[in-house]
Amino acid sequence: MLQDMKGSTYSSSGQWPDFTDTTEPGQWVADPLGEGFEYTTLDFGVDDEGPAVGTLVRYKPLGWRTLLPRRYNGVVLSLHGWSDYFYNRELAEFWEARGYHFYALDLRRYGRSLRAEHEIPGYVDDLAVYDEELDASMVLLGAAHPDLPIIAQGHSQGGLILTLWLARTAARVQALVLNAPWLEFQGTAFLRVPMHGILEAIGRNNGRRKLVLPERDHYWHSLSDQGVGEWDIHRLWRPRYAFQPTTAWMKTILDGHALVAKGLDLSQPILVLSSNASHLSTNYSPIMQNSDSVIDVQQTRLRAIKLGSFVTLSQIPGAMHDVFTSAEPTRAAAYRDLALWLKMFQRKR
């Protein structure tokens, strides 16, 4: 059993089901994350991989304080990264404490949206496919909170997905918070361009072809309480070895990186949080507890300033890849910077 910020206990992920149940349309049910969390299924029928569903999670804290009248400032829609899902109670509690309704989306073939029929978790051959989940989430949020501004929040691959979605749609999002967004291929664009050509050639006839890459568990080791981290994470939804990438998936990621490199001209205020250093290695090192072991943060900051005209960069010394999973006091520094930026956003409105 673990404790949340208020000291109440909730079940560990070892007691969670491998696959969550699909809800009826409009039905919210208790989420495995515990007290105050509910989820609903977004059903898009069946695609080539099986059931095409997304899952929207919401946080509705319980207790006597919820009975008092309260003015909310807005709504947050949070999006996870690659081989990932929403599990951070503390993040939901942060937003709620500042007067924001909190929602998180598990994309199709991720987390709560993963089904036994799915042979390739996380598979997609075009990031624009996720427009269905994002658009449907926006409809639900708009109906539930019609007069409140919406902030989109994305981590790693989720940050890339959100920026591209906003660049090609007219989504009613007033601000964007990016947590170590994956905006460029590791290394530089000099590696991305030839890599794109190779993937296009080998995946032309079979985009589902899996890339044979070394299996590495260093990020899981730094994150999980089963390693040296402090987070209780699901064995299938955030596995020790990340989902195996395919040629089509990697190609659409590189296509997205190329678009970011050209500039997206987003009009929303954007906050980009990242560690102050990267440590990219094939083997675990204690240094990874105090640095980004997944993306190149220098390249991320260079690409971030091309997202739009109002971009704020926050460097968090000693942060991990997901800055909000870093150890204290680093995690507190990330929340401090987010709170300061949030005050600026609210004044600007």
Short mmCIF file of N, CA, C and O in Angstrom, two decimals, residues 61-127:
data_model
loop_
_atom_site.label_atom_id
_atom_site.label_comp_id
_atom_site.label_asym_id
_atom_site.label_seq_id
_atom_site.Cartn_x
_atom_site.Cartn_y
_atom_site.Cartn_z
N PRO A 61 -11.82 14.83 -6.05
CA PRO A 61 -11.49 14.55 -4.65
C PRO A 61 -12.73 14.47 -3.78
O PRO A 61 -13.71 15.17 -3.99
N LEU A 62 -12.64 13.59 -2.79
CA LEU A 62 -13.75 13.39 -1.87
C LEU A 62 -13.47 14.13 -0.57
O LEU A 62 -12.38 14.63 -0.34
N GLY A 63 -14.47 14.21 0.28
CA GLY A 63 -14.28 14.86 1.58
C GLY A 63 -15.17 16.07 1.76
O GLY A 63 -15.86 16.52 0.84
N TRP A 64 -15.15 16.63 2.95
CA TRP A 64 -16.07 17.72 3.29
C TRP A 64 -15.81 18.98 2.48
O TRP A 64 -16.72 19.76 2.21
N ARG A 65 -14.54 19.19 2.04
CA ARG A 65 -14.22 20.41 1.28
C ARG A 65 -14.97 20.46 -0.05
O ARG A 65 -15.25 21.53 -0.58
N THR A 66 -15.28 19.30 -0.59
CA THR A 66 -15.97 19.27 -1.87
C THR A 66 -17.43 19.74 -1.75
O THR A 66 -18.07 20.00 -2.77
N LEU A 67 -17.94 19.82 -0.54
CA LEU A 67 -19.32 20.26 -0.34
C LEU A 67 -19.42 21.78 -0.31
O LEU A 67 -20.51 22.34 -0.40
N LEU A 68 -18.27 22.48 -0.20
CA LEU A 68 -18.28 23.93 -0.13
C LEU A 68 -18.27 24.52 -1.54
O LEU A 68 -17.67 23.95 -2.46
N PRO A 69 -18.91 25.66 -1.74
CA PRO A 69 -18.86 26.33 -3.05
C PRO A 69 -17.42 26.66 -3.41
O PRO A 69 -16.63 27.09 -2.56
N ARG A 70 -17.07 26.48 -4.66
CA ARG A 70 -15.69 26.73 -5.07
C ARG A 70 -15.66 27.25 -6.50
O ARG A 70 -16.38 26.77 -7.36
N ARG A 71 -14.77 28.22 -6.72
CA ARG A 71 -14.59 28.76 -8.07
C ARG A 71 -13.39 28.08 -8.71
O ARG A 71 -12.29 28.08 -8.16
N TYR A 72 -13.60 27.49 -9.88
CA TYR A 72 -12.51 26.84 -10.60
C TYR A 72 -11.94 27.79 -11.65
O TYR A 72 -12.66 28.59 -12.24
N ASN A 73 -10.63 27.66 -11.87
CA ASN A 73 -9.93 28.53 -12.82
C ASN A 73 -9.85 27.94 -14.22
O ASN A 73 -9.66 28.68 -15.20
N GLY A 74 -9.98 26.61 -14.34
CA GLY A 74 -9.84 26.00 -15.65
C GLY A 74 -9.86 24.49 -15.57
O GLY A 74 -10.23 23.89 -14.55
N VAL A 75 -9.45 23.88 -16.68
CA VAL A 75 -9.44 22.43 -16.83
C VAL A 75 -8.10 22.01 -17.42
O VAL A 75 -7.55 22.71 -18.28
N VAL A 76 -7.57 20.88 -16.96
CA VAL A 76 -6.32 20.35 -17.49
C VAL A 76 -6.57 19.00 -18.14
O VAL A 76 -7.25 18.14 -17.56
N LEU A 77 -6.01 18.81 -19.34
CA LEU A 77 -6.02 17.51 -20.01
C LEU A 77 -4.58 17.06 -20.16
O LEU A 77 -3.78 17.71 -20.84
N SER A 78 -4.23 15.95 -19.51
CA SER A 78 -2.85 15.48 -19.46
C SER A 78 -2.66 14.26 -20.35
O SER A 78 -3.53 13.38 -20.41
N LEU A 79 -1.49 14.19 -21.01
CA LEU A 79 -1.20 13.11 -21.95
C LEU A 79 0.16 12.51 -21.62
O LEU A 79 1.14 13.22 -21.43
N HIS A 80 0.20 11.20 -21.57
CA HIS A 80 1.40 10.44 -21.21
C HIS A 80 2.39 10.30 -22.36
O HIS A 80 2.13 10.74 -23.48
N GLY A 81 3.49 9.64 -22.09
CA GLY A 81 4.52 9.41 -23.11
C GLY A 81 4.48 8.01 -23.69
O GLY A 81 3.50 7.27 -23.51
N TRP A 82 5.56 7.63 -24.37
CA TRP A 82 5.69 6.31 -25.00
C TRP A 82 5.80 5.23 -23.92
O TRP A 82 6.47 5.41 -22.91
N SER A 83 5.15 4.09 -24.17
CA SER A 83 5.19 2.95 -23.26
C SER A 83 4.82 3.40 -21.84
O SER A 83 5.49 3.06 -20.86
N ASP A 84 3.72 4.16 -21.74
CA ASP A 84 3.40 4.84 -20.50
C ASP A 84 1.89 4.95 -20.33
O ASP A 84 1.12 4.55 -21.21
N TYR A 85 1.47 5.54 -19.21
CA TYR A 85 0.05 5.76 -18.92
C TYR A 85 -0.01 6.74 -17.76
O TYR A 85 1.02 7.14 -17.20
N PHE A 86 -1.23 7.15 -17.35
CA PHE A 86 -1.34 8.08 -16.24
C PHE A 86 -1.35 7.34 -14.92
O PHE A 86 -2.19 6.46 -14.69
N TYR A 87 -0.43 7.71 -14.01
CA TYR A 87 -0.38 7.08 -12.70
C TYR A 87 -0.02 8.06 -11.57
O TYR A 87 0.01 7.69 -10.40
N ASN A 88 0.23 9.32 -11.90
CA ASN A 88 0.78 10.27 -10.93
C ASN A 88 -0.34 11.01 -10.18
O ASN A 88 -0.81 12.07 -10.62
N ARG A 89 -0.74 10.46 -9.04
CA ARG A 89 -1.77 11.10 -8.21
C ARG A 89 -1.36 12.51 -7.80
O ARG A 89 -2.18 13.42 -7.77
N GLU A 90 -0.09 12.66 -7.46
CA GLU A 90 0.40 13.95 -6.98
C GLU A 90 0.19 15.05 -8.00
O GLU A 90 -0.14 16.19 -7.64
N LEU A 91 0.37 14.73 -9.27
CA LEU A 91 0.18 15.71 -10.33
C LEU A 91 -1.28 16.16 -10.40
O LEU A 91 -1.58 17.36 -10.54
N ALA A 92 -2.20 15.21 -10.29
CA ALA A 92 -3.63 15.56 -10.27
C ALA A 92 -3.96 16.43 -9.07
O ALA A 92 -4.71 17.41 -9.17
N GLU A 93 -3.39 16.10 -7.91
CA GLU A 93 -3.65 16.86 -6.70
C GLU A 93 -3.09 18.28 -6.78
O GLU A 93 -3.69 19.22 -6.26
N PHE A 94 -1.95 18.44 -7.45
CA PHE A 94 -1.38 19.77 -7.65
C PHE A 94 -2.36 20.67 -8.40
O PHE A 94 -2.64 21.80 -7.98
N TRP A 95 -2.88 20.17 -9.52
CA TRP A 95 -3.79 20.97 -10.34
C TRP A 95 -5.10 21.25 -9.61
O TRP A 95 -5.62 22.37 -9.65
N GLU A 96 -5.63 20.25 -8.94
CA GLU A 96 -6.88 20.43 -8.20
C GLU A 96 -6.72 21.48 -7.11
O GLU A 96 -7.60 22.33 -6.90
N ALA A 97 -5.57 21.47 -6.42
CA ALA A 97 -5.34 22.42 -5.34
C ALA A 97 -5.29 23.85 -5.85
O ALA A 97 -5.53 24.80 -5.09
N ARG A 98 -4.99 24.02 -7.14
CA ARG A 98 -4.92 25.36 -7.72
C ARG A 98 -6.16 25.72 -8.51
O ARG A 98 -6.18 26.67 -9.30
N GLY A 99 -7.21 24.94 -8.32
CA GLY A 99 -8.50 25.29 -8.91
C GLY A 99 -8.68 24.85 -10.34
O GLY A 99 -9.35 25.54 -11.12
N TYR A 100 -8.11 23.69 -10.70
CA TYR A 100 -8.26 23.16 -12.06
C TYR A 100 -8.84 21.75 -12.00
O TYR A 100 -8.32 20.88 -11.29
N HIS A 101 -9.91 21.54 -12.75
CA HIS A 101 -10.41 20.18 -12.93
C HIS A 101 -9.34 19.39 -13.68
O HIS A 101 -8.82 19.86 -14.71
N PHE A 102 -9.03 18.19 -13.20
CA PHE A 102 -7.94 17.42 -13.81
C PHE A 102 -8.47 16.18 -14.52
O PHE A 102 -9.22 15.39 -13.96
N TYR A 103 -8.01 16.03 -15.78
CA TYR A 103 -8.31 14.84 -16.59
C TYR A 103 -7.00 14.34 -17.21
O TYR A 103 -6.11 15.14 -17.52
N ALA A 104 -6.91 13.03 -17.40
CA ALA A 104 -5.76 12.44 -18.10
C ALA A 104 -6.27 11.44 -19.11
O ALA A 104 -7.27 10.74 -18.87
N LEU A 105 -5.60 11.37 -20.24
CA LEU A 105 -6.02 10.50 -21.33
C LEU A 105 -5.00 9.39 -21.56
O LEU A 105 -3.82 9.67 -21.77
N ASP A 106 -5.45 8.14 -21.48
CA ASP A 106 -4.64 7.00 -21.92
C ASP A 106 -5.03 6.71 -23.37
O ASP A 106 -6.17 6.31 -23.65
N LEU A 107 -4.09 6.91 -24.28
CA LEU A 107 -4.36 6.71 -25.70
C LEU A 107 -4.63 5.24 -26.04
O LEU A 107 -4.34 4.34 -25.24
N ARG A 108 -5.16 5.00 -27.23
CA ARG A 108 -5.43 3.62 -27.66
C ARG A 108 -4.16 2.77 -27.60
O ARG A 108 -3.06 3.22 -27.93
N ARG A 109 -4.31 1.57 -27.10
CA ARG A 109 -3.23 0.59 -26.95
C ARG A 109 -2.17 1.02 -25.93
O ARG A 109 -1.02 0.61 -26.00
N TYR A 110 -2.60 1.87 -24.99
CA TYR A 110 -1.76 2.25 -23.86
C TYR A 110 -2.56 2.11 -22.57
O TYR A 110 -3.76 2.42 -22.53
N GLY A 111 -1.91 1.71 -21.50
CA GLY A 111 -2.50 1.77 -20.17
C GLY A 111 -3.88 1.15 -20.08
O GLY A 111 -4.11 0.00 -20.43
N ARG A 112 -4.81 1.93 -19.60
CA ARG A 112 -6.18 1.46 -19.41
C ARG A 112 -6.87 1.14 -20.73
O ARG A 112 -7.92 0.49 -20.74
N SER A 113 -6.31 1.61 -21.84
CA SER A 113 -6.90 1.37 -23.17
C SER A 113 -6.30 0.13 -23.84
O SER A 113 -6.72 -0.23 -24.94
N LEU A 114 -5.35 -0.51 -23.19
CA LEU A 114 -4.75 -1.73 -23.72
C LEU A 114 -5.72 -2.89 -23.52
O LEU A 114 -6.36 -3.01 -22.47
N ARG A 115 -5.85 -3.72 -24.54
CA ARG A 115 -6.71 -4.89 -24.48
C ARG A 115 -5.93 -6.15 -24.83
O ARG A 115 -4.90 -6.09 -25.51
N ALA A 116 -6.43 -7.29 -24.39
CA ALA A 116 -5.73 -8.56 -24.61
C ALA A 116 -5.55 -8.84 -26.10
O ALA A 116 -4.59 -9.52 -26.50
N GLU A 117 -6.44 -8.31 -26.94
CA GLU A 117 -6.35 -8.56 -28.39
C GLU A 117 -5.22 -7.78 -29.06
O GLU A 117 -4.85 -8.07 -30.21
N HIS A 118 -4.67 -6.80 -28.40
CA HIS A 118 -3.65 -5.95 -29.02
C HIS A 118 -2.29 -6.65 -29.05
O HIS A 118 -1.70 -6.92 -28.00
N GLU A 119 -1.81 -6.93 -30.25
CA GLU A 119 -0.54 -7.63 -30.40
C GLU A 119 0.66 -6.68 -30.26
O GLU A 119 1.74 -7.09 -29.85
N ILE A 120 0.46 -5.40 -30.61
CA ILE A 120 1.57 -4.45 -30.57
C ILE A 120 1.13 -3.25 -29.73
O ILE A 120 0.55 -2.28 -30.26
N PRO A 121 1.39 -3.27 -28.43
CA PRO A 121 1.02 -2.13 -27.58
C PRO A 121 1.64 -0.84 -28.10
O PRO A 121 2.80 -0.81 -28.53
N GLY A 122 0.84 0.24 -28.08
CA GLY A 122 1.34 1.54 -28.51
C GLY A 122 1.42 1.75 -30.00
O GLY A 122 1.79 2.84 -30.46
N TYR A 123 1.05 0.75 -30.81
CA TYR A 123 1.24 0.87 -32.26
C TYR A 123 0.31 1.90 -32.89
O TYR A 123 -0.89 1.96 -32.58
N VAL A 124 0.86 2.69 -33.78
CA VAL A 124 0.11 3.58 -34.65
C VAL A 124 1.00 3.90 -35.83
O VAL A 124 2.24 3.90 -35.71
N ASP A 125 0.43 4.12 -36.99
CA ASP A 125 1.25 4.44 -38.15
C ASP A 125 1.14 5.91 -38.55
O ASP A 125 1.71 6.33 -39.55
N ASP A 126 0.39 6.68 -37.76
CA ASP A 126 0.24 8.11 -38.01
C ASP A 126 -0.21 8.76 -36.71
O ASP A 126 -1.25 8.39 -36.15
N LEU A 127 0.55 9.72 -36.22
CA LEU A 127 0.19 10.37 -34.96
C LEU A 127 -1.16 11.09 -35.03
O LEU A 127 -1.80 11.31 -34.00
#
